[in-house]
XYZ file of C-alpha atoms in Angstrom:
684
model
C 105.760 96.624 208.811
C 105.217 93.393 206.867
C 104.169 93.457 203.159
C 102.165 90.441 202.079
C 103.362 88.859 198.798
C 103.311 85.601 196.889
C 106.395 85.801 194.685
C 106.426 82.107 193.986
C 102.889 82.237 192.689
C 103.715 85.304 190.562
C 106.749 83.549 189.101
C 104.704 80.467 188.371
C 102.055 82.586 186.687
C 104.651 84.341 184.495
C 106.262 81.053 183.520
C 102.865 79.535 182.781
C 101.974 82.534 180.622
C 105.224 82.199 178.637
C 104.712 78.473 178.115
C 101.074 79.105 177.167
C 102.113 81.662 174.529
C 104.773 79.346 173.151
C 102.348 76.435 173.089
C 99.747 78.612 171.319
C 102.218 79.606 168.587
C 103.393 76.025 168.093
C 99.827 74.787 167.950
C 99.048 77.467 165.339
C 101.962 76.275 163.226
C 100.846 72.664 163.605
C 97.277 73.442 162.568
C 98.215 75.602 159.565
C 101.164 73.560 158.397
C 103.364 76.664 158.064
C 106.208 77.959 160.187
C 105.284 81.543 159.339
C 101.669 82.544 159.815
C 102.052 86.240 160.551
C 104.745 88.786 159.841
C 105.653 88.742 163.560
C 106.685 85.089 163.318
C 109.546 85.919 160.944
C 109.530 89.309 159.209
C 112.331 88.520 156.759
C 111.170 84.967 156.236
C 107.672 86.125 155.287
C 109.063 88.131 152.371
C 111.007 85.107 151.135
C 108.113 82.694 151.583
C 105.614 84.901 149.724
C 108.060 85.334 146.857
C 108.457 81.565 146.582
C 104.705 81.086 146.944
C 104.128 83.583 144.067
C 106.571 81.700 141.877
C 105.031 78.312 142.664
C 101.467 79.429 142.047
C 102.461 81.385 138.929
C 104.262 78.362 137.495
C 101.298 76.140 138.324
C 99.006 78.504 136.428
C 101.525 78.618 133.568
C 101.220 74.844 133.325
C 97.473 75.264 132.926
C 98.090 77.994 130.333
C 100.286 75.651 128.321
C 97.717 72.858 128.594
C 95.030 75.251 127.352
C 97.384 76.185 124.520
C 97.733 72.526 123.574
C 93.950 72.208 123.562
C 93.705 75.247 121.267
C 96.362 73.864 118.928
C 94.649 70.460 118.856
C 91.326 72.131 118.043
C 92.885 73.948 115.095
C 94.731 70.833 113.948
C 91.522 68.798 114.050
C 89.740 71.348 111.901
C 92.662 71.483 109.463
C 92.606 67.702 109.238
C 89.079 67.955 107.890
C 90.069 70.813 105.562
C 92.868 68.602 104.280
C 90.392 65.772 103.691
C 88.209 68.114 101.656
C 91.228 69.264 99.639
C 92.142 65.649 98.941
C 88.616 65.103 97.638
C 88.908 68.248 95.523
C 92.141 66.909 94.099
C 90.364 63.687 93.118
C 87.612 65.664 91.438
C 90.093 67.874 89.561
C 91.966 64.833 88.283
C 88.656 63.270 87.278
C 87.559 66.429 85.444
C 90.890 66.695 83.605
C 90.151 63.437 81.806
C 89.033 63.825 78.197
C 86.185 61.330 78.564
C 83.988 63.792 80.457
C 81.229 65.775 78.837
C 80.433 69.386 79.667
C 77.549 68.296 81.904
C 79.844 65.837 83.693
C 82.321 68.587 84.494
C 79.515 70.865 85.632
C 78.388 68.203 88.095
C 81.956 67.869 89.352
C 82.149 71.657 89.648
C 78.979 71.651 91.753
C 80.567 69.281 94.275
C 83.755 71.339 94.338
C 81.718 74.496 94.985
C 80.122 72.804 97.991
C 83.550 71.826 99.298
C 84.830 75.386 98.849
C 81.823 76.695 100.781
C 82.425 74.176 103.571
C 86.115 75.124 103.801
C 85.030 78.748 104.256
C 82.482 77.714 106.900
C 85.073 75.692 108.831
C 87.529 78.614 108.688
C 84.853 81.016 109.900
C 83.361 78.915 112.706
C 86.310 77.024 114.204
C 86.805 78.642 117.590
C 88.414 77.936 120.955
C 86.922 79.840 123.875
C 85.274 82.171 121.335
C 88.655 82.869 119.705
C 88.522 82.314 115.945
C 91.393 80.072 114.926
C 91.356 79.781 111.138
C 90.094 83.179 109.957
C 93.511 84.860 110.055
C 92.916 86.804 113.273
C 95.913 85.057 114.899
C 97.973 84.769 111.724
C 101.621 85.714 111.488
C 101.707 89.299 110.171
C 102.257 89.360 106.417
C 102.733 85.604 105.997
C 99.344 85.014 104.373
C 100.037 87.697 101.801
C 103.565 86.451 101.175
C 102.427 82.813 100.840
C 99.722 83.872 98.397
C 102.264 85.817 96.337
C 104.671 82.868 96.233
C 101.899 80.425 95.328
C 100.670 82.772 92.600
C 104.172 82.900 91.182
C 104.446 79.102 91.231
C 101.046 78.863 89.582
C 102.038 81.460 87.004
C 105.177 79.495 86.163
C 103.146 76.301 85.890
C 100.583 78.003 83.676
C 103.278 79.315 81.339
C 104.797 75.865 81.042
C 101.362 74.399 80.481
C 100.661 76.972 77.768
C 103.999 76.245 76.119
C 103.410 72.511 76.240
C 99.957 72.958 74.749
C 101.326 75.002 71.901
C 104.135 72.524 71.380
C 101.690 69.685 71.023
C 99.058 71.882 69.369
C 96.465 71.154 72.040
C 93.194 73.005 71.698
C 90.175 73.329 73.941
C 87.567 71.029 72.568
C 84.491 72.103 74.497
C 83.019 74.857 76.579
C 82.756 78.561 75.796
C 86.403 78.684 74.648
C 86.246 75.640 72.379
C 88.868 75.803 69.671
C 90.903 78.464 71.507
C 93.998 78.524 73.669
C 93.015 79.948 77.037
C 95.154 83.011 77.779
C 97.021 83.623 81.015
C 94.848 86.621 81.810
C 91.708 84.510 81.417
C 93.085 81.820 83.682
C 94.263 84.085 86.475
C 91.058 86.197 86.356
C 91.837 88.998 88.785
C 88.181 90.076 89.014
C 89.216 93.711 89.026
C 91.506 93.301 92.025
C 94.165 96.010 91.928
C 97.698 94.684 92.054
C 100.854 96.459 93.210
C 104.485 95.445 93.391
C 106.435 94.936 96.557
C 110.197 95.066 97.014
C 111.947 94.494 100.309
C 114.525 97.178 99.689
C 114.958 100.098 97.303
C 118.401 101.230 96.221
C 118.272 104.310 94.030
C 120.962 106.131 92.099
C 121.044 109.661 93.510
C 122.009 112.753 91.535
C 122.334 116.219 93.142
C 120.213 118.825 91.372
C 120.188 122.589 91.898
C 122.563 125.036 93.552
C 124.270 124.388 96.879
C 122.599 125.902 99.910
C 125.929 126.668 101.574
C 125.591 129.110 104.435
C 128.308 128.780 107.067
C 126.074 130.162 109.792
C 123.666 127.280 109.262
C 126.147 124.405 109.409
C 124.977 123.355 112.881
C 121.362 123.354 111.774
C 122.312 121.274 108.720
C 124.079 118.711 110.881
C 121.145 118.477 113.288
C 118.705 118.017 110.428
C 120.873 115.469 108.597
C 122.072 113.381 111.539
C 119.327 113.756 114.140
C 115.923 115.174 113.244
C 115.294 113.665 109.789
C 116.697 110.142 110.434
C 114.912 109.898 113.784
C 111.676 111.060 112.152
C 112.141 108.408 109.442
C 112.616 105.619 111.969
C 109.686 106.740 114.102
C 107.351 106.865 111.088
C 108.384 103.395 109.875
C 107.809 101.954 113.339
C 104.538 103.802 113.932
C 102.883 102.947 110.618
C 103.792 99.294 110.327
C 103.072 97.416 108.096
C 102.558 100.221 105.555
C 106.215 101.256 105.304
C 108.152 98.198 106.475
C 109.272 97.499 102.907
C 111.249 100.771 102.887
C 113.398 99.806 105.888
C 117.065 100.098 104.912
C 116.332 101.695 101.533
C 118.732 104.244 100.048
C 116.772 107.296 98.912
C 118.155 110.819 98.890
C 116.632 114.226 99.627
C 118.026 117.714 99.084
C 118.017 120.511 101.675
C 117.075 124.104 100.943
C 117.071 127.122 103.266
C 114.840 130.087 102.465
C 113.950 133.303 104.286
C 110.381 134.245 103.447
C 108.420 136.039 106.192
C 105.421 136.114 103.868
C 105.127 132.340 103.869
C 103.073 130.555 106.510
C 105.203 127.379 106.381
C 108.178 126.602 108.603
C 109.174 123.711 106.342
C 107.804 121.590 103.502
C 108.810 118.598 101.377
C 108.520 118.905 97.613
C 108.504 115.908 95.311
C 108.257 115.461 91.566
C 108.454 112.719 88.947
C 110.416 113.958 85.935
C 110.674 110.444 84.500
C 108.720 107.171 84.877
C 111.401 105.695 87.133
C 112.640 108.794 88.965
C 111.548 110.991 91.846
C 112.980 114.266 93.090
C 112.885 115.148 96.791
C 113.603 118.466 98.510
C 113.200 119.545 102.136
C 112.810 123.324 102.361
C 113.212 125.116 105.730
C 112.077 128.725 106.162
C 114.583 130.554 108.388
C 112.148 133.418 108.862
C 110.337 131.269 111.424
C 113.313 129.467 112.959
C 115.039 130.979 115.991
C 118.820 130.503 115.558
C 121.434 132.442 117.532
C 124.584 133.983 116.062
C 126.512 130.739 116.508
C 123.946 128.759 114.603
C 122.402 127.073 117.650
C 118.698 126.263 117.816
C 116.739 127.167 120.921
C 114.828 124.307 122.561
C 111.506 125.791 121.532
C 112.696 126.248 117.939
C 113.929 122.654 117.778
C 110.647 121.315 119.138
C 108.655 123.276 116.556
C 111.004 122.115 113.803
C 110.693 118.455 114.891
C 106.896 118.548 114.738
C 106.942 120.176 111.306
C 109.592 117.812 109.912
C 107.623 114.767 111.130
C 104.557 116.096 109.285
C 106.513 116.728 106.102
C 108.432 113.432 106.212
C 105.090 111.669 106.503
C 104.230 113.290 103.185
C 107.490 111.935 101.764
C 106.521 108.424 102.828
C 103.126 108.810 101.183
C 104.749 110.135 97.990
C 107.135 107.187 97.918
C 104.633 104.457 98.731
C 101.526 105.646 96.900
C 102.886 107.421 93.833
C 101.245 108.958 91.954
C 98.032 108.739 93.966
C 99.182 110.786 96.944
C 101.125 113.400 95.025
C 97.949 115.234 94.045
C 94.416 115.512 95.321
C 93.148 113.958 92.074
C 93.232 110.452 93.552
C 93.001 111.242 97.269
C 91.092 114.088 98.937
C 93.285 116.806 100.402
C 91.822 116.269 103.887
C 93.154 112.698 103.813
C 96.595 113.715 102.520
C 97.049 116.464 105.118
C 95.079 114.706 107.838
C 97.255 111.605 107.588
C 100.394 113.755 107.841
C 98.880 115.427 110.898
C 98.318 112.034 112.541
C 102.098 111.672 112.710
C 102.953 115.120 114.085
C 99.687 115.890 115.841
C 96.806 118.316 115.466
C 97.047 119.783 118.992
C 100.641 121.051 119.072
C 100.815 124.667 120.177
C 102.659 125.678 117.022
C 100.604 123.498 114.727
C 97.228 123.520 116.452
C 94.306 122.913 114.121
C 91.948 121.421 116.715
C 92.000 123.936 119.535
C 93.238 126.869 117.468
C 91.612 126.142 114.123
C 88.381 124.407 115.077
C 88.079 125.755 118.616
C 87.584 122.342 120.226
C 88.899 122.167 123.795
C 88.634 119.788 126.711
C 85.639 121.835 127.887
C 83.759 121.415 124.598
C 80.555 119.399 124.733
C 79.197 117.175 121.991
C 77.073 120.010 120.586
C 80.107 122.325 120.490
C 82.140 119.683 118.655
C 79.305 119.053 116.196
C 79.105 122.765 115.445
C 82.872 123.042 114.917
C 83.012 120.039 112.585
C 79.993 121.312 110.684
C 81.524 124.761 110.203
C 84.706 123.228 108.770
C 83.293 120.076 107.228
C 85.851 117.699 105.763
C 85.905 118.094 102.020
C 84.814 121.723 102.178
C 88.292 122.930 101.235
C 89.026 125.270 104.135
C 92.454 125.082 105.733
C 90.938 124.158 109.089
C 88.910 121.388 107.461
C 91.955 119.904 105.693
C 94.347 120.069 108.636
C 91.958 120.016 111.601
C 88.835 118.067 110.658
C 90.932 115.978 108.253
C 93.254 115.065 111.116
C 90.334 114.092 113.371
C 88.686 112.064 110.586
C 91.953 110.235 109.827
C 92.515 109.508 113.517
C 88.940 108.238 113.747
C 89.532 105.839 110.853
C 92.716 104.647 112.564
C 90.761 104.208 115.792
C 88.168 102.034 114.033
C 90.785 100.006 112.154
C 92.708 99.498 115.401
C 89.808 97.825 117.174
C 88.097 100.945 118.577
C 90.601 101.234 121.422
C 91.497 104.803 122.386
C 95.250 104.539 122.871
C 98.299 105.365 120.791
C 99.273 101.741 120.102
C 95.876 100.758 118.690
C 95.521 103.894 116.577
C 99.047 103.410 115.196
C 98.187 99.871 114.168
C 94.935 100.990 112.587
C 96.562 103.776 110.571
C 99.305 101.415 109.407
C 96.754 98.849 108.283
C 94.763 101.480 106.382
C 97.810 102.713 104.464
C 98.968 99.149 103.842
C 95.546 98.251 102.460
C 95.614 101.248 100.120
C 99.124 100.411 99.009
C 97.952 96.841 98.496
C 95.495 98.018 95.870
C 92.409 98.805 97.940
C 90.738 102.146 97.370
C 90.255 104.754 100.088
C 86.539 104.563 99.440
C 86.456 100.802 100.048
C 88.468 101.263 103.255
C 86.066 103.919 104.525
C 83.025 101.847 103.576
C 84.400 98.801 105.378
C 85.268 100.734 108.546
C 82.291 103.066 108.852
C 79.482 101.442 106.903
C 79.106 104.598 104.797
C 78.277 104.201 101.128
C 81.036 106.452 99.764
C 83.709 109.000 100.643
C 81.146 111.752 100.096
C 78.727 110.025 102.479
C 81.464 109.863 105.121
C 82.391 113.530 104.593
C 78.787 114.747 104.726
C 77.902 112.827 107.885
C 81.121 112.926 109.921
C 79.945 115.947 111.919
C 76.701 114.164 112.850
C 78.087 110.711 113.598
C 77.529 110.116 117.323
C 80.408 107.664 117.644
C 82.765 110.019 115.798
C 81.752 112.982 117.983
C 82.286 110.959 121.134
C 85.698 109.878 119.813
C 86.743 113.508 119.212
C 85.722 114.485 122.724
C 87.550 111.550 124.330
C 90.639 112.098 122.148
C 90.789 115.787 123.121
C 90.582 114.875 126.796
C 93.245 112.169 126.386
C 95.709 114.397 124.516
C 95.488 117.201 127.091
C 98.581 119.328 126.558
C 100.181 116.848 124.149
C 100.683 117.103 120.407
C 98.086 114.448 119.597
C 100.479 112.767 117.154
C 101.260 109.063 117.122
C 104.920 110.108 117.099
C 105.048 110.953 120.784
C 102.149 108.643 121.703
C 99.509 111.412 121.580
C 100.184 112.903 125.019
C 103.806 114.046 124.686
C 103.782 117.811 124.667
C 107.061 118.612 122.875
C 110.494 117.220 121.979
C 108.805 114.298 120.228
C 112.035 112.976 118.671
C 115.198 111.698 120.306
C 118.073 114.160 120.140
C 120.679 111.449 119.588
C 122.634 111.259 116.338
C 121.367 108.598 113.927
C 123.533 109.131 110.834
C 123.264 105.619 109.352
C 119.669 105.935 108.144
C 119.848 105.957 104.340
C 116.126 106.422 103.702
C 115.515 110.101 102.792
C 119.096 110.908 103.764
C 119.726 114.651 103.421
C 122.250 116.019 100.955
C 123.113 119.276 102.729
C 125.035 120.596 99.713
C 122.152 120.365 97.229
C 118.639 121.696 97.339
C 117.172 118.793 95.319
C 118.131 115.145 94.808
C 116.982 113.075 91.829
C 116.502 109.408 92.721
C 116.788 107.048 89.756
C 115.084 103.732 90.610
C 115.663 100.269 89.139
C 113.557 99.305 86.148
C 110.212 97.910 87.195
C 110.266 99.413 90.689
C 106.709 99.079 91.852
C 105.947 102.551 93.125
C 105.650 103.799 89.547
C 103.322 101.074 88.255
C 101.266 100.373 91.364
C 97.531 100.679 91.575
C 96.725 99.184 88.171
C 95.330 95.809 87.186
C 98.079 95.176 84.657
C 101.467 93.584 85.238
C 104.134 96.020 84.051
C 107.097 94.382 85.736
C 110.188 94.005 83.584
C 111.285 90.411 83.042
C 114.958 89.989 83.893
C 115.059 92.931 86.278
C 117.302 92.926 89.353
C 114.480 91.767 91.639
C 114.461 89.215 93.090
C 116.897 86.834 91.346
C 118.894 89.049 88.996
C 117.193 87.706 85.898
C 118.161 84.090 86.488
C 114.663 82.782 85.813
C 112.293 83.586 82.988
C 109.517 84.835 85.275
C 111.786 87.034 87.375
C 110.023 90.227 88.388
C 108.666 91.817 91.563
C 106.196 89.720 93.535
C 102.529 90.524 93.076
C 100.911 91.226 96.428
C 97.136 91.085 96.210
C 94.830 92.488 98.875
C 93.583 89.843 101.260
C 90.784 90.679 103.672
C 92.000 88.032 106.120
C 95.728 88.779 106.232
C 95.594 90.883 109.390
C 96.657 88.720 112.336
C 99.211 89.180 115.095
C 99.387 85.694 116.631
C 98.243 84.347 119.986
C 100.805 84.571 122.837
C 100.758 81.751 125.409
C 102.235 82.838 128.746
C 104.215 79.915 130.189
C 106.205 81.507 132.991
C 105.693 83.090 136.387
C 107.322 86.388 135.406
C 106.468 89.108 132.919
C 108.424 89.401 129.696
C 108.316 88.130 126.145
C 110.786 85.339 127.014
C 107.918 83.647 128.865
C 105.569 83.758 125.884
C 105.216 81.144 123.174
C 103.635 82.609 120.048
C 101.087 80.498 118.189
C 100.477 81.591 114.603
C 97.635 80.114 112.559
C 97.242 81.629 109.128
C 93.891 82.149 107.433
C 92.690 78.837 106.044
C 89.639 79.920 104.090
C 89.288 79.098 100.407
C 90.556 82.496 99.246
C 93.690 82.314 101.381
C 94.357 78.747 100.227
C 93.820 79.754 96.608
C 91.062 77.220 95.935
C 88.222 79.720 95.627
C 89.060 79.923 91.898
C 89.173 76.167 91.313
C 87.328 75.676 88.042
C 87.031 72.310 86.300
C 84.507 73.157 83.606
C 87.114 72.633 80.876
C 89.950 70.169 80.594
C 92.570 72.928 80.723
C 91.029 74.635 83.720
C 90.811 71.295 85.507
C 94.504 70.676 84.850
C 95.423 74.092 86.236
C 93.150 73.444 89.226
C 95.106 70.313 90.099
C 98.099 72.569 90.705
C 95.974 75.018 92.703
C 94.775 72.265 95.032
C 98.297 70.869 95.310
C 99.612 74.233 96.498
C 96.733 74.487 98.967
C 97.478 71.035 100.362
C 101.117 71.996 100.835
C 100.016 75.183 102.629
C 97.707 73.297 105.014
C 100.353 70.631 105.618
C 102.930 73.290 106.477
C 100.503 74.889 108.930
C 99.688 71.539 110.548
C 103.391 70.761 110.797
C 103.952 74.073 112.569
C 101.084 73.340 114.950
C 102.499 69.899 115.707
C 105.911 71.366 116.469
C 104.243 73.982 118.677
C 102.349 71.267 120.565
C 105.571 69.329 121.156
C 107.228 72.490 122.423
C 104.340 73.146 124.792
C 104.580 69.606 126.154
C 108.282 70.126 126.849
C 107.401 73.421 128.534
C 104.847 71.651 130.736
C 107.419 69.040 131.735
C 109.932 71.736 132.616
C 107.351 73.771 134.533
C 106.396 70.676 136.531
C 110.018 70.059 137.386
C 110.529 73.656 138.535
C 107.315 73.620 140.586
C 108.274 70.329 142.238
C 111.768 71.409 143.227
C 110.709 74.888 144.294
C 107.939 73.370 146.419
C 110.423 70.967 147.989
C 112.691 73.858 148.926
C 109.721 75.786 150.255
C 108.571 72.871 152.422
C 112.058 72.243 153.803
C 112.408 75.808 154.965
C 108.901 76.758 155.954
C 106.993 73.580 157.020
C 107.181 72.979 160.807
C 108.209 69.290 160.800
C 111.410 70.328 162.572
C 109.410 71.744 165.503
C 111.372 71.255 168.692
C 109.620 69.205 171.325
C 112.040 70.307 174.004
C 110.377 73.704 174.254
C 107.056 72.072 174.927
C 108.575 69.830 177.594
C 109.512 72.832 179.664
C 107.070 73.485 182.529
C 104.405 71.150 181.034
C 102.651 68.332 182.793
C 103.286 64.821 181.574
C 99.816 64.336 180.084
C 100.178 67.530 178.036
C 103.578 66.414 176.774
C 102.141 63.062 175.719
C 99.333 64.774 173.808
C 101.713 67.134 172.007
C 104.137 64.326 171.180
C 101.239 62.349 169.736
C 100.253 65.269 167.511
C 103.833 65.744 166.358
C 104.249 62.091 165.511
C 101.091 62.188 163.395
C 102.217 65.375 161.662
C 105.641 63.972 160.832
C 104.051 60.772 159.551
C 101.843 62.786 157.197
C 104.478 65.224 155.891
C 107.361 62.802 155.638
């Protein structure tokens, strides 16, 4: 039998199919310009090429970011140039007004022009924007620098005023016109605080500590003492400082002691508490008392995990009280100056209002994740803040304090934003602002009482409580632990070098004797009670040596603007641009007054300090622009060289013609060679 076949034709067909596939792939590479078009072309190579492509495109976008940053900096610099021109004109007017040939009406006319310039400086600061980002209102300022600059400038002005007063007395100069004609203008009249409350600020507090009271020595509790002294308390201190920045930053590294007391009182409802007292104007006593009746400790003195978790939450709450005692004395030591719901509610914000052993939301108020708005309204109405019930102080007070922190943090429901908001609130109060003013600014209410009476019916507040309860879930709800952590909110590592509120485990009370003039004992008044020649900040080497006066500034709340100039994540690829508030108040020219010769002379110094402040800011912006230009140059270099490497490896200019020559007719080879020659000519 004979089987018909055409093997030669079959072979030819197979070869033609192979050549056709090869030609198709090569043509695809020629048309796209890439060696790798699909993962099948080169599986490993695709991973490498996409990584390089990501880097190239990311760096290219970073170049655009830096160029946008330069545009933003130039916009701010242009506006500051005009502010500087207005300050130069103000300086001319102040010098003109200081001349004795001017009449009262002349100086009033000069004052009118200055007032217009002050208003225009405020308008420029308020309206100068780049892509709807305000540049000169302090929203991208360096944290704390506005306040510090104002304090330094005030000190320079104070020194100048004192010298001016002394020189006037020396030469028996008197005011010859105006309301104070024939009088020497006093320092208090010149500085005119307008009722602004002033507090003192020291970077570090070193107190002399004296043990008070009997030793608590109990050998069975030595392990608990060590854990409290070396782990729980110092870690709580560090967490609170970090969480409530900038309210407590000034206490970092301070040496303040606290005694430790153990009790056994099953009739008490407290696991632990911090007691503080002020037996003298420059002294505070601190004691941490722990109730062993509620603390599970085995025969060897070891804490169970559950007992430690409960103790950590309670200690965080109580140490928050210690911070408030230290920073807001005497206002936060009693409810006379602050309502109890705010004192306890703020402490609860640290430890949480949802913790199973400290639950004043679910357990006290009965609010759960299943509660609707009407249920929440009913619960908050039943235990209205300010009503005095325990649930209202610890539960509703906690929710109200968290709500204020939420508003102050930009109305973002996350731990980071609420932390920042709470820190800003406490910093504002420490800076001399009243709780009532803070509440009015945040909520639009007319008073603390208005806020208390309407909290349960505020739709936004009710919605916040519902969302917060859902977010916390099984967590503690405290900012220490980022709201959602359920237990073990502190690290268990030893941290024995923290000297702030360091426990003396041999004494139940520690008396801290502070340096003369330490601000916590004279804060919150409009008078300057600092002691000249005290140890802060220059050990009495200058006549005006005393703690800096930090005055509240509504615009000193910025965090800078980060420019991302790299392809990868990380702070090393960010260039921070800081532009401080440049309004008249922040520059110190809002009080420029030239209606008398003396006031005009003082105003010359005010404008001079403002000019120096604007010049320093412009200098910083210029340096930032130069840095950005260098960054752009470097990014361009990296993009160019990375692209060159990418092209060398992945562009098909090395395509072998020999493969195409195999089993191809001459006219096809000519056509392909023509295409290749054109391609090489273009890409070479």
